[in-house]
Short mmCIF file of C-alpha atoms and ligand atoms in Angstrom, two decimals:
data_model
loop_
_atom_site.label_atom_id
_atom_site.label_comp_id
_atom_site.label_asym_id
_atom_site.label_seq_id
_atom_site.Cartn_x
_atom_site.Cartn_y
_atom_site.Cartn_z
CA MET Q 1 90.75 110.52 89.58
CA VAL Q 2 92.58 107.66 92.31
CA LEU Q 3 94.07 104.87 91.01
CA SER Q 4 94.75 103.36 93.99
CA ILE Q 5 91.37 102.90 95.99
CA CYS Q 6 89.39 101.24 92.97
CA PRO Q 7 87.53 98.60 94.29
CA ASP Q 8 88.87 95.53 94.10
CA LEU Q 9 85.93 94.15 92.14
CA PHE Q 10 87.46 90.61 91.29
CA ASP Q 11 88.19 89.99 94.88
CA ALA Q 12 84.87 90.95 96.13
CA ALA Q 13 82.91 89.17 93.35
CA ALA Q 14 85.02 86.31 94.27
CA ARG Q 15 83.85 86.15 97.98
CA ASP Q 16 80.51 87.06 96.57
CA GLU Q 17 80.35 90.36 98.35
CA LYS Q 18 79.85 93.73 97.49
CA PRO Q 19 82.91 95.79 96.47
CA ARG Q 20 84.64 97.04 99.56
CA LYS Q 21 83.28 100.32 100.89
CA SER Q 22 85.71 103.12 99.56
CA ARG Q 23 86.60 106.39 101.26
CA SER Q 24 83.85 108.31 99.06
CA ALA Q 25 81.17 107.34 96.83
CA LYS Q 26 83.20 108.15 93.73
CA ALA Q 27 85.50 105.90 95.14
CA GLU Q 28 83.35 103.07 95.61
CA LEU Q 29 81.99 103.55 92.30
CA GLY Q 30 85.35 103.16 90.53
CA GLN Q 31 84.79 106.59 88.86
CA PHE Q 32 88.62 107.02 88.73
CA PHE Q 33 88.98 107.81 84.94
CA THR Q 34 91.98 109.05 82.98
CA PRO Q 35 91.31 112.44 82.30
CA PRO Q 36 91.38 113.46 78.32
CA GLY Q 37 94.76 114.95 78.39
CA ILE Q 38 96.64 112.08 79.93
CA ALA Q 39 94.92 109.58 77.74
CA ALA Q 40 95.87 111.79 74.70
CA PHE Q 41 99.60 111.62 75.93
CA MET Q 42 99.14 107.78 76.45
CA ALA Q 43 97.67 106.95 72.86
CA SER Q 44 100.55 109.27 71.34
CA ALA Q 45 103.18 107.32 73.51
CA PHE Q 46 102.55 104.55 70.83
CA PRO Q 47 105.02 104.56 67.87
CA GLN Q 48 102.92 104.75 65.00
CA PRO Q 49 101.10 101.60 63.87
CA THR Q 50 102.05 99.91 60.65
CA GLY Q 51 99.41 97.81 60.04
CA PRO Q 52 95.74 96.97 61.58
CA VAL Q 53 95.80 97.33 65.49
CA ALA Q 54 94.46 94.46 67.68
CA LEU Q 55 94.01 96.89 70.58
CA LEU Q 56 93.70 95.70 74.66
CA ASP Q 57 92.29 97.93 77.55
CA ALA Q 58 91.63 96.01 80.55
CA GLY Q 59 90.09 97.85 83.11
CA ALA Q 60 88.00 100.20 80.72
CA GLY Q 61 86.08 102.14 83.25
CA GLU Q 62 83.93 104.68 80.92
CA GLY Q 63 86.41 103.93 77.72
CA ALA Q 64 88.53 107.25 77.72
CA LEU Q 65 91.74 105.24 76.92
CA THR Q 66 90.33 103.24 74.01
CA GLU Q 67 88.60 106.91 73.02
CA ALA Q 68 91.86 108.15 72.93
CA PHE Q 69 93.63 106.23 71.18
CA VAL Q 70 90.97 105.86 68.22
CA LYS Q 71 91.37 109.18 68.20
CA ARG Q 72 95.22 109.37 67.69
CA TRP Q 73 95.19 106.45 65.25
CA SER Q 74 92.26 105.51 63.42
CA ASP Q 75 93.23 108.07 60.58
CA HIS Q 76 96.12 105.98 60.10
CA VAL Q 77 95.08 102.23 60.06
CA PRO Q 78 92.21 99.99 61.12
CA ILE Q 79 91.38 99.37 64.69
CA SER Q 80 89.59 96.81 66.45
CA ALA Q 81 89.74 97.13 69.96
CA ARG Q 82 88.59 94.58 73.08
CA LEU Q 83 87.61 96.54 76.56
CA TYR Q 84 87.18 94.45 79.89
CA GLU Q 85 85.24 96.14 82.26
CA LEU Q 86 83.93 94.10 85.38
CA ASP Q 87 81.74 97.23 87.01
CA GLU Q 88 78.17 96.70 85.89
CA ARG Q 89 77.59 100.67 86.73
CA VAL Q 90 80.00 102.02 84.64
CA LEU Q 91 78.82 99.83 81.81
CA PRO Q 92 76.05 101.96 80.16
CA VAL Q 93 78.29 104.69 79.81
CA LEU Q 94 80.93 102.57 78.43
CA GLU Q 95 78.90 100.57 75.93
CA GLU Q 96 77.69 103.64 74.82
CA ARG Q 97 80.95 105.02 73.78
CA ALA Q 98 81.98 101.74 72.10
CA LYS Q 99 78.96 102.06 69.46
CA SER Q 100 80.04 106.02 68.99
CA LEU Q 101 83.40 104.77 68.27
CA THR Q 102 82.41 101.95 66.25
CA LYS Q 103 82.17 103.01 62.73
CA GLY Q 104 84.13 103.00 59.43
CA HIS Q 105 87.30 100.34 59.76
CA VAL Q 106 87.30 100.80 64.15
CA SER Q 107 85.19 98.38 65.77
CA VAL Q 108 84.94 98.21 69.69
CA TRP Q 109 83.77 95.25 71.92
CA VAL Q 110 82.97 95.50 75.45
CA GLU Q 111 83.58 92.48 77.55
CA CYS Q 112 81.53 92.39 81.16
CA GLU Q 113 84.15 90.00 82.12
CA ASP Q 114 87.05 89.68 85.18
CA PHE Q 115 90.08 90.70 82.97
CA LEU Q 116 92.13 88.21 85.07
CA GLU Q 117 90.18 85.43 84.80
CA ALA Q 118 89.73 85.93 80.83
CA ALA Q 119 93.62 86.48 80.29
CA ALA Q 120 94.38 83.31 82.48
CA MET Q 121 92.04 81.20 80.72
CA MET Q 122 93.21 82.80 76.99
CA LEU Q 123 97.13 82.18 78.27
CA MET Q 124 96.16 78.36 79.60
CA LEU Q 125 93.80 77.65 76.73
CA SER Q 126 96.33 78.97 74.10
CA ARG Q 127 92.95 80.80 72.73
CA GLY Q 128 91.25 83.77 72.23
CA ASP Q 129 92.76 87.05 70.69
CA ARG Q 130 96.59 88.42 71.14
CA PHE Q 131 96.78 91.86 70.65
CA THR Q 132 99.20 94.14 68.76
CA HIS Q 133 98.53 97.14 71.46
CA ALA Q 134 97.41 97.37 74.96
CA ILE Q 135 96.57 100.74 76.96
CA LEU Q 136 95.68 100.19 80.44
CA ASN Q 137 94.93 102.53 83.46
CA PRO Q 138 94.86 99.22 85.74
CA PRO Q 139 92.85 99.08 88.89
CA TYR Q 140 95.28 99.73 92.13
CA ARG Q 141 95.02 97.25 95.19
CA LYS Q 142 97.06 95.05 97.24
CA ILE Q 143 96.02 91.36 96.88
CA GLY Q 144 96.54 88.67 99.49
CA THR Q 145 98.61 85.17 99.10
CA ALA Q 146 95.48 83.24 99.15
CA SER Q 147 93.20 85.45 96.74
CA ARG Q 148 91.87 84.17 93.63
CA ALA Q 149 93.51 86.91 91.84
CA ARG Q 150 96.61 85.97 93.10
CA GLY Q 151 96.41 82.70 91.77
CA LEU Q 152 94.95 83.73 88.26
CA ILE Q 153 98.16 85.93 88.01
CA SER Q 154 100.36 83.48 89.17
CA SER Q 155 99.25 80.77 86.72
CA ALA Q 156 100.76 82.82 84.15
CA GLY Q 157 104.13 82.53 86.08
CA LEU Q 158 104.13 86.29 87.54
CA GLU Q 159 104.11 86.45 91.39
CA THR Q 160 102.68 90.02 92.57
CA VAL Q 161 101.14 91.45 95.26
CA ASN Q 162 99.08 94.33 93.41
CA LEU Q 163 96.21 94.25 90.89
CA TYR Q 164 98.14 96.47 88.70
CA THR Q 165 101.11 94.72 88.29
CA GLY Q 166 98.77 91.80 87.71
CA PHE Q 167 96.84 93.54 84.61
CA VAL Q 168 100.36 94.64 83.38
CA GLY Q 169 102.04 91.45 83.16
CA LEU Q 170 98.79 89.39 81.87
CA ALA Q 171 98.46 92.40 79.34
CA LEU Q 172 101.98 91.78 78.01
CA GLU Q 173 101.63 87.96 77.80
CA LEU Q 174 98.44 88.63 75.38
CA LEU Q 175 100.78 90.73 73.18
CA ARG Q 176 102.11 89.36 69.94
CA PRO Q 177 105.92 89.74 69.43
CA GLY Q 178 106.39 93.34 68.90
CA GLY Q 179 102.95 94.44 71.02
CA GLN Q 180 103.18 97.47 72.15
CA LEU Q 181 101.97 98.21 75.68
CA VAL Q 182 101.33 102.09 77.30
CA ALA Q 183 100.26 101.70 81.00
CA ILE Q 184 99.99 104.61 83.66
CA ILE Q 185 100.74 102.97 86.97
CA PRO Q 186 102.15 103.91 90.26
CA ARG Q 187 105.58 103.96 90.62
CA SER Q 188 106.20 101.56 93.44
CA PHE Q 189 107.27 98.47 90.99
CA CYS Q 190 110.84 100.23 90.32
CA ASN Q 191 111.63 99.00 93.74
CA GLY Q 192 111.66 97.16 96.36
CA PRO Q 193 111.83 93.25 97.04
CA TYR Q 194 107.97 92.48 96.67
CA TYR Q 195 107.96 93.66 92.63
CA ARG Q 196 110.98 92.09 91.78
CA PRO Q 197 109.33 89.17 90.37
CA PHE Q 198 107.26 91.47 88.37
CA ARG Q 199 110.02 93.53 87.41
CA ARG Q 200 111.77 90.13 86.33
CA PHE Q 201 108.77 89.15 84.35
CA ILE Q 202 108.68 92.76 82.36
CA THR Q 203 112.25 92.88 81.74
CA ALA Q 204 112.61 89.15 80.33
CA ARG Q 205 109.55 89.87 77.61
CA ALA Q 206 109.82 93.18 76.85
CA ALA Q 207 112.27 96.35 76.34
CA LEU Q 208 111.36 99.16 78.37
CA CYS Q 209 110.90 101.87 75.89
CA SER Q 210 109.96 105.05 77.94
CA ILE Q 211 108.78 106.28 81.43
CA HIS Q 212 107.02 109.57 82.11
CA LEU Q 213 107.13 110.79 85.19
CA PHE Q 214 104.53 113.05 86.83
CA GLY Q 215 105.76 115.64 89.74
CA SER Q 216 103.38 113.85 91.63
CA ARG Q 217 100.31 111.44 92.12
CA ARG Q 218 98.53 114.45 93.23
CA ASP Q 219 99.23 116.83 89.99
CA ALA Q 220 98.21 114.29 87.94
CA PHE Q 221 94.71 113.54 89.09
CA ALA Q 222 94.29 117.27 90.42
CA GLY Q 223 90.87 117.37 92.73
CA ASP Q 224 91.34 114.06 93.87
CA GLU Q 225 92.54 111.86 96.47
CA VAL Q 226 96.17 110.72 95.46
CA LEU Q 227 98.60 109.02 96.86
CA GLN Q 228 101.95 108.48 95.26
CA GLU Q 229 103.54 109.13 91.93
CA ASN Q 230 102.76 107.82 88.49
CA VAL Q 231 104.45 106.92 85.58
CA ILE Q 232 103.37 105.91 82.07
CA ILE Q 233 105.37 103.01 80.98
CA ARG Q 234 105.78 102.14 77.70
CA LEU Q 235 106.85 98.32 76.79
CA GLU Q 236 107.39 96.46 73.70
CA ARG Q 237 107.21 92.81 73.72
CA GLY Q 238 110.20 90.81 72.78
CA GLY Q 239 111.62 94.27 71.54
CA ALA Q 240 115.42 94.44 71.82
CA GLN Q 241 116.56 96.62 74.97
CA GLY Q 242 117.97 100.12 73.87
CA ASP Q 243 118.02 103.36 75.32
CA VAL Q 244 115.05 104.69 77.23
CA LEU Q 245 113.25 107.83 77.05
CA ILE Q 246 112.67 109.49 80.53
CA SER Q 247 110.05 112.50 80.08
CA THR Q 248 108.73 114.63 83.16
CA SER Q 249 105.80 117.09 83.89
CA THR Q 250 104.63 118.37 86.96
CA ASN Q 251 101.10 118.49 85.67
CA ALA Q 252 98.68 116.47 83.85
CA GLY Q 253 98.49 119.51 81.19
CA PHE Q 254 102.19 118.81 79.95
CA GLU Q 255 103.17 122.61 79.46
CA ASP Q 256 106.61 121.58 81.22
CA LEU Q 257 107.11 118.79 79.36
CA ASP Q 258 110.88 117.81 79.25
CA SER Q 259 112.73 114.73 78.27
CA ARG Q 260 115.95 112.75 77.57
CA VAL Q 261 117.26 109.64 76.44
CA TRP Q 262 119.25 107.63 79.04
CA LYS Q 263 121.18 104.65 78.35
CA PHE Q 264 119.49 101.40 79.70
CA ASP Q 265 122.28 100.92 82.07
CA GLU Q 266 121.37 104.10 83.84
CA ILE Q 267 117.86 102.73 84.42
CA ILE Q 268 118.77 99.30 85.62
CA VAL Q 269 122.05 98.97 86.58
CA PRO Q 270 124.12 96.03 84.90
CA GLY Q 271 124.58 93.12 87.95
CA ASP Q 272 121.69 94.53 89.94
CA ASP Q 273 119.55 91.39 90.61
CA GLU Q 274 117.13 93.12 92.11
CA LEU Q 275 116.31 95.08 88.79
CA PHE Q 276 115.57 98.49 90.70
CA ILE Q 277 114.05 100.97 88.09
CA HIS Q 278 115.87 104.13 88.20
CA VAL Q 279 114.02 107.21 86.97
CA PRO Q 280 116.67 109.62 86.03
CA THR Q 281 115.45 113.33 84.89
CA THR Q 282 117.47 116.19 83.81
CA GLU Q 283 117.02 118.02 87.21
CA ASN Q 284 118.32 114.39 89.18
CA ALA Q 285 120.78 113.88 86.77
CA PRO Q 286 123.92 112.22 88.76
CA LEU Q 287 125.66 114.76 91.29
CA ALA Q 288 129.20 115.01 90.35
CA GLU Q 289 129.87 113.52 94.05
CA GLU Q 290 127.91 111.04 93.51
CA GLN Q 291 129.51 109.83 90.26
CA ALA Q 292 132.76 109.63 92.38
CA VAL Q 293 131.26 107.53 94.78
CA THR Q 294 131.31 103.82 93.98
CA THR Q 295 131.61 101.44 96.69
CA SER Q 296 128.78 99.28 97.80
CA LEU Q 297 127.92 98.43 101.19
CA ALA Q 298 129.03 95.02 101.19
CA ASP Q 299 132.70 96.13 99.85
CA LEU Q 300 132.71 98.20 103.25
CA GLY Q 301 131.55 94.80 105.08
CA LEU Q 302 129.00 96.70 106.74
CA GLN Q 303 125.42 95.89 106.80
CA VAL Q 304 121.97 97.41 107.10
CA SER Q 305 119.06 95.79 109.07
CA THR Q 306 115.44 97.22 109.86
CA GLY Q 307 115.25 97.48 113.88
CA PRO Q 308 114.64 94.11 115.11
CA VAL Q 309 112.43 95.19 117.93
CA VAL Q 310 108.84 94.77 116.83
CA ASP Q 311 107.10 96.56 119.84
CA PHE Q 312 103.65 94.68 119.90
CA ARG Q 313 105.14 91.02 120.19
CA LEU Q 314 106.93 92.27 123.15
CA ARG Q 315 104.42 94.48 124.41
CA ARG Q 316 105.07 93.16 128.12
CA HIS Q 317 108.39 94.14 128.07
CA LEU Q 318 108.13 97.95 127.18
CA ARG Q 319 108.51 100.81 129.57
CA GLY Q 320 107.48 104.59 129.16
CA MET Q 321 110.66 105.59 130.72
CA PRO Q 322 114.21 103.73 132.12
CA GLU Q 323 114.13 101.81 135.19
CA ASN Q 324 116.01 99.01 136.65
CA GLY Q 325 116.53 96.27 134.35
CA THR Q 326 115.87 98.03 131.50
CA VAL Q 327 117.92 99.45 128.47
CA PRO Q 328 117.19 102.36 125.89
CA LEU Q 329 114.64 101.28 122.93
CA ILE Q 330 115.03 103.70 120.15
CA TYR Q 331 111.90 104.68 117.90
CA PRO Q 332 111.68 107.40 115.11
CA GLN Q 333 111.03 109.83 117.89
CA HIS Q 334 114.38 109.69 119.07
CA LEU Q 335 115.87 110.26 115.50
CA LYS Q 336 114.37 113.63 114.81
CA GLY Q 337 117.57 115.66 114.64
CA PRO Q 338 120.97 114.83 113.49
CA TRP Q 339 122.05 112.95 116.65
CA VAL Q 340 119.89 110.46 118.81
CA VAL Q 341 117.45 112.03 121.84
CA TRP Q 342 116.69 110.04 124.48
CA PRO Q 343 114.61 109.62 126.31
CA VAL Q 344 111.99 111.89 125.02
CA GLU Q 345 109.73 112.64 127.94
CA GLY Q 346 105.84 112.58 126.91
CA GLY Q 347 106.63 110.82 123.67
CA LYS Q 348 104.02 108.77 122.38
CA LYS Q 349 106.09 105.60 122.39
CA PRO Q 350 108.01 103.93 125.52
CA ASN Q 351 111.68 104.81 125.91
CA ALA Q 352 112.85 101.54 127.21
CA ILE Q 353 112.73 97.79 127.03
CA ALA Q 354 113.42 95.41 129.89
CA ARG Q 355 116.47 93.26 129.47
CA ASN Q 356 115.51 89.45 130.17
CA ARG Q 357 115.82 86.32 128.31
CA GLU Q 358 113.15 86.83 126.30
CA THR Q 359 114.15 90.27 124.94
CA GLU Q 360 118.13 89.60 124.81
CA ARG Q 361 118.10 87.86 121.12
CA TRP Q 362 116.52 91.41 119.83
CA LEU Q 363 119.24 93.50 121.42
CA PHE Q 364 122.32 95.50 120.42
CA PRO Q 365 125.39 95.98 122.12
CA THR Q 366 125.50 99.48 122.98
CA GLY Q 367 127.47 101.55 121.05
CA TRP Q 368 127.90 103.88 117.77
CA TYR Q 369 125.54 103.35 114.62
CA ALA Q 370 123.84 105.49 111.66
CA ALA Q 371 120.16 105.15 111.84
CA VAL Q 372 117.47 106.21 109.10
CA ARG Q 373 113.69 106.15 109.75
CA ARG Q 374 112.10 103.92 107.63
CA PHE Q 375 109.33 106.34 107.10
CA SER Q 376 109.58 110.18 106.22
CA SER Q 377 106.72 112.45 105.84
CA LYS Q 378 105.92 114.09 102.50
CA GLU Q 379 106.60 117.38 103.92
CA GLU Q 380 110.25 117.01 104.69
CA ARG Q 381 112.85 117.73 101.99
CA ARG Q 382 114.68 114.65 102.04
CA ARG Q 383 113.49 111.34 101.82
CA VAL Q 384 116.59 109.78 103.68
CA VAL Q 385 117.19 111.16 106.99
CA ALA Q 386 119.99 109.66 108.89
CA THR Q 387 120.69 110.08 112.63
CA VAL Q 388 123.99 109.33 114.70
CA ILE Q 389 123.29 106.81 117.47
CA ASP Q 390 125.90 107.95 120.28
CA PRO Q 391 126.21 105.72 122.95
CA ARG Q 392 127.53 108.68 125.00
CA LEU Q 393 123.53 109.74 124.72
CA LEU Q 394 122.46 106.48 126.07
CA ASP Q 395 121.97 104.13 129.41
CA GLY Q 396 123.66 100.84 129.74
CA ASP Q 397 125.26 98.47 127.32
CA ALA Q 398 122.54 97.15 125.38
CA LEU Q 399 120.31 98.48 122.85
CA GLY Q 400 116.65 98.17 121.29
CA LEU Q 401 116.00 99.22 117.91
CA GLU Q 402 112.37 99.44 116.88
CA ASN Q 403 110.94 97.94 113.66
CA HIS Q 404 110.57 101.29 112.13
CA ILE Q 405 114.05 102.20 111.55
CA ASN Q 406 117.19 100.98 109.75
CA VAL Q 407 120.07 100.42 111.54
CA PHE Q 408 123.75 100.54 109.94
CA HIS Q 409 125.97 98.19 111.36
CA SER Q 410 128.88 95.68 111.34
CA LYS Q 411 127.74 92.47 112.09
CA ARG Q 412 125.39 93.43 114.80
CA ARG Q 413 128.58 95.27 115.96
CA PRO Q 414 128.82 98.91 116.80
CA LEU Q 415 130.74 101.14 114.04
CA SER Q 416 133.58 103.16 115.21
CA PRO Q 417 132.44 106.87 115.99
CA GLU Q 418 133.88 108.13 112.90
CA LEU Q 419 131.99 105.98 110.56
CA ALA Q 420 128.67 106.25 112.08
CA ALA Q 421 129.08 109.70 111.79
CA GLY Q 422 130.69 110.00 108.35
CA LEU Q 423 127.61 107.66 107.19
CA THR Q 424 125.15 109.78 108.75
CA LEU Q 425 126.35 112.72 107.09
CA TYR Q 426 126.80 111.43 103.83
CA LEU Q 427 123.00 109.88 103.92
CA ASN Q 428 122.07 113.16 104.68
CA THR Q 429 123.57 114.53 101.45
CA SER Q 430 121.50 116.36 98.57
CA ALA Q 431 123.80 113.69 96.23
CA VAL Q 432 121.80 110.68 98.19
CA ASP Q 433 118.59 111.97 98.04
CA ALA Q 434 118.86 112.60 94.50
CA ALA Q 435 120.18 108.97 93.94
CA PHE Q 436 117.47 107.52 96.47
CA ARG Q 437 114.25 109.49 94.18
CA ARG Q 438 115.49 107.90 91.32
CA PHE Q 439 114.22 104.44 92.15
CA ASN Q 440 111.84 105.34 94.76
CA GLY Q 441 108.86 107.19 93.97
CA HIS Q 442 107.31 106.73 97.97
CA THR Q 443 108.57 107.98 101.45
CA GLN Q 444 109.13 104.55 102.77
CA VAL Q 445 112.81 103.76 103.23
CA ASN Q 446 113.81 100.09 103.07
CA ALA Q 447 116.76 98.31 103.97
CA THR Q 448 116.99 97.01 100.59
CA ASP Q 449 116.71 100.51 99.04
CA LEU Q 450 119.64 101.87 101.21
CA ARG Q 451 121.79 98.47 100.13
CA GLN Q 452 121.32 99.69 96.85
CA LEU Q 453 123.06 102.81 97.27
CA SER Q 454 126.72 103.41 96.29
CA TYR Q 455 128.89 104.52 98.82
CA PRO Q 456 132.31 106.80 99.49
CA THR Q 457 135.04 104.45 100.60
CA ARG Q 458 135.99 103.84 104.41
CA ILE Q 459 138.43 106.15 104.79
CA GLU Q 460 136.51 109.00 103.31
CA LEU Q 461 133.46 108.20 105.64
CA GLU Q 462 135.96 108.14 108.17
CA GLU Q 463 137.34 111.48 107.08
CA ILE Q 464 134.08 112.85 106.91
CA GLY Q 465 133.12 111.69 110.51
CA ARG Q 466 136.11 113.36 111.77
CA GLN Q 467 135.29 116.91 110.06
CA GLY Q 468 131.66 116.79 111.24
CA GLY Q 469 133.15 116.07 114.77
CA VAL Q 470 135.09 119.25 114.73
CA HIS Q 471 132.59 121.00 113.41
CA TRP Q 472 128.89 119.34 112.48
CA PRO Q 473 127.18 121.26 109.76
CA THR Q 474 123.80 122.97 110.49
CA ASP Q 475 122.21 123.02 107.12
CA GLN Q 476 122.06 121.22 104.03
CA GLN Q 477 124.57 123.20 102.20
CA GLU Q 478 126.87 122.59 104.50
CA VAL Q 479 126.77 119.07 104.85
CA ASP Q 480 126.79 118.81 100.76
CA LYS Q 481 130.13 120.96 100.99
CA LEU Q 482 131.66 119.02 103.61
CA VAL Q 483 131.01 115.75 102.19
CA ALA Q 484 131.83 116.64 98.45
CA GLY Q 485 135.05 118.28 99.84
CA VAL Q 486 136.43 114.89 100.95
CA ILE Q 487 134.76 112.94 97.96
CA THR Q 488 136.32 115.09 95.27
CA SER Q 489 139.59 115.96 97.02
CA ALA Q 490 139.84 112.07 97.30
CA SER Q 491 139.05 111.26 93.43
C1 SAM O 501 91.68 102.95 87.44
S1 SAM O 501 90.46 102.22 86.65
C2 SAM O 501 90.56 103.00 84.92
C3 SAM O 501 89.62 103.17 84.08
C4 SAM O 501 89.57 103.61 82.68
N1 SAM O 501 90.82 102.53 82.24
C5 SAM O 501 90.34 104.80 82.48
O1 SAM O 501 91.66 105.13 82.49
O2 SAM O 501 89.34 106.17 82.68
C6 SAM O 501 90.06 100.82 86.45
C7 SAM O 501 88.91 100.07 86.39
O3 SAM O 501 89.26 98.56 86.33
C8 SAM O 501 87.92 98.05 86.62
N2 SAM O 501 88.33 96.86 87.12
C9 SAM O 501 88.33 96.50 88.57
N3 SAM O 501 88.99 94.81 88.67
C10 SAM O 501 88.27 94.48 87.38
C11 SAM O 501 88.84 93.39 86.60
N4 SAM O 501 89.11 92.23 87.45
N5 SAM O 501 88.45 92.99 85.34
C12 SAM O 501 87.91 94.01 84.71
N6 SAM O 501 88.05 95.23 85.30
C13 SAM O 501 88.11 95.57 86.27
C14 SAM O 501 87.17 99.05 87.60
O4 SAM O 501 85.97 99.00 87.59
C15 SAM O 501 87.84 100.12 86.77
O5 SAM O 501 86.87 100.59 86.10
#
């Protein structure tokens, strides 16, 4: 099952086109339906309903989620379910399932309608059903600023960049006070600037009651092509925010289900304007040295930025190898180890950029920096991979930093050698990796993510750098030991 490549039927319909061809016929048909085990788990994530249920299933596919809900709760309460599905190709199966579920005090209604359109209309006119429960595996697809989907979602007061957050936002808005929503969605909404309005929208309207984290999206939907990690969240409309239940399993069978209750402060850190949602687990619980580290990057007087050289905009100034009038240009290819390697002969990317009036404003003065690649590969053990930029390994007195790297600097000026080395070592620890994974489920490392991390004090960072300068640790254990040694001896 692939959540990520469901056809964007709405946008296609709005443009009067066929749904965009996806990677396979299966993808094109949108047959990425929730397996029964996960659907049953989602149905059980609701607290026991205490009165008649008005259920919403938006983007219902073949109705797996409603079926699981009915199986789980129809012995307890009457259920009236409303299912929205736009794809006519799945409708016959959905109608059939609705018919077979409709009996006794269960009634299931299928609406072959665009959910976004229907929801926006209901909300605008303050008409139509309001629901006590919503269960969702919504379509996943980026939506453009000018798209009709974006307009419909923003009519409900939510600015968002993906259909899935739009579906969850609108479904939440359609719930009655105390209404419960359970959704399986990618984890990408937990961090990053694009989903901040969504985080604000849900936290302003609902209590975050539980999060289930799958080991990986691949495991959750074994056999299909899947890209990111999934979470199952439960929200309670207008609920008082209390502790949050976090559970994990490495697969859809839930054999190794593990759960623990966490204080809300550990999920969204008080005072965090970005509202990053951390997903701590017993496995990635804060390490001792993480807890001892509390300084923010701003407290250190440092900044982290995305490399300012966007290569396709400056293409005519790029050079394969350094020559007269050029300065080094640092790409991720130069950051493969703990120290910058430059130039890389025979690499795919240029090594230099001409220094002239047009490029000058994009250059940094040569000096010591810590740099982090913005994209790591799934195979890499750590998500945050840092490298020291050592000016002794470079030419010239200016430096181009390409857009696929993040760089730590002091108001665009270099750091001291100890600070650059100390930051690099600290960023390469298991503790940072664990902290990072609690709020970021994908392999992209943004400058905002790095601003969210806590850091040791400047004195500690410089000491780490000094010790690294005497003997640079060669493996993960040594890096962790060196950094923990400095931090714990200081605290
Ligand atoms: C990821 S699939 C999940 C299906 C089902 N909920 C399940 O869990 O098996 C999402 C479904 O949303 C439907 N869909 C996409 N855009 C829609 C829209 N604007 N309105 C209603 N349904 C839509 C797709 O056709 C697809 O069946």
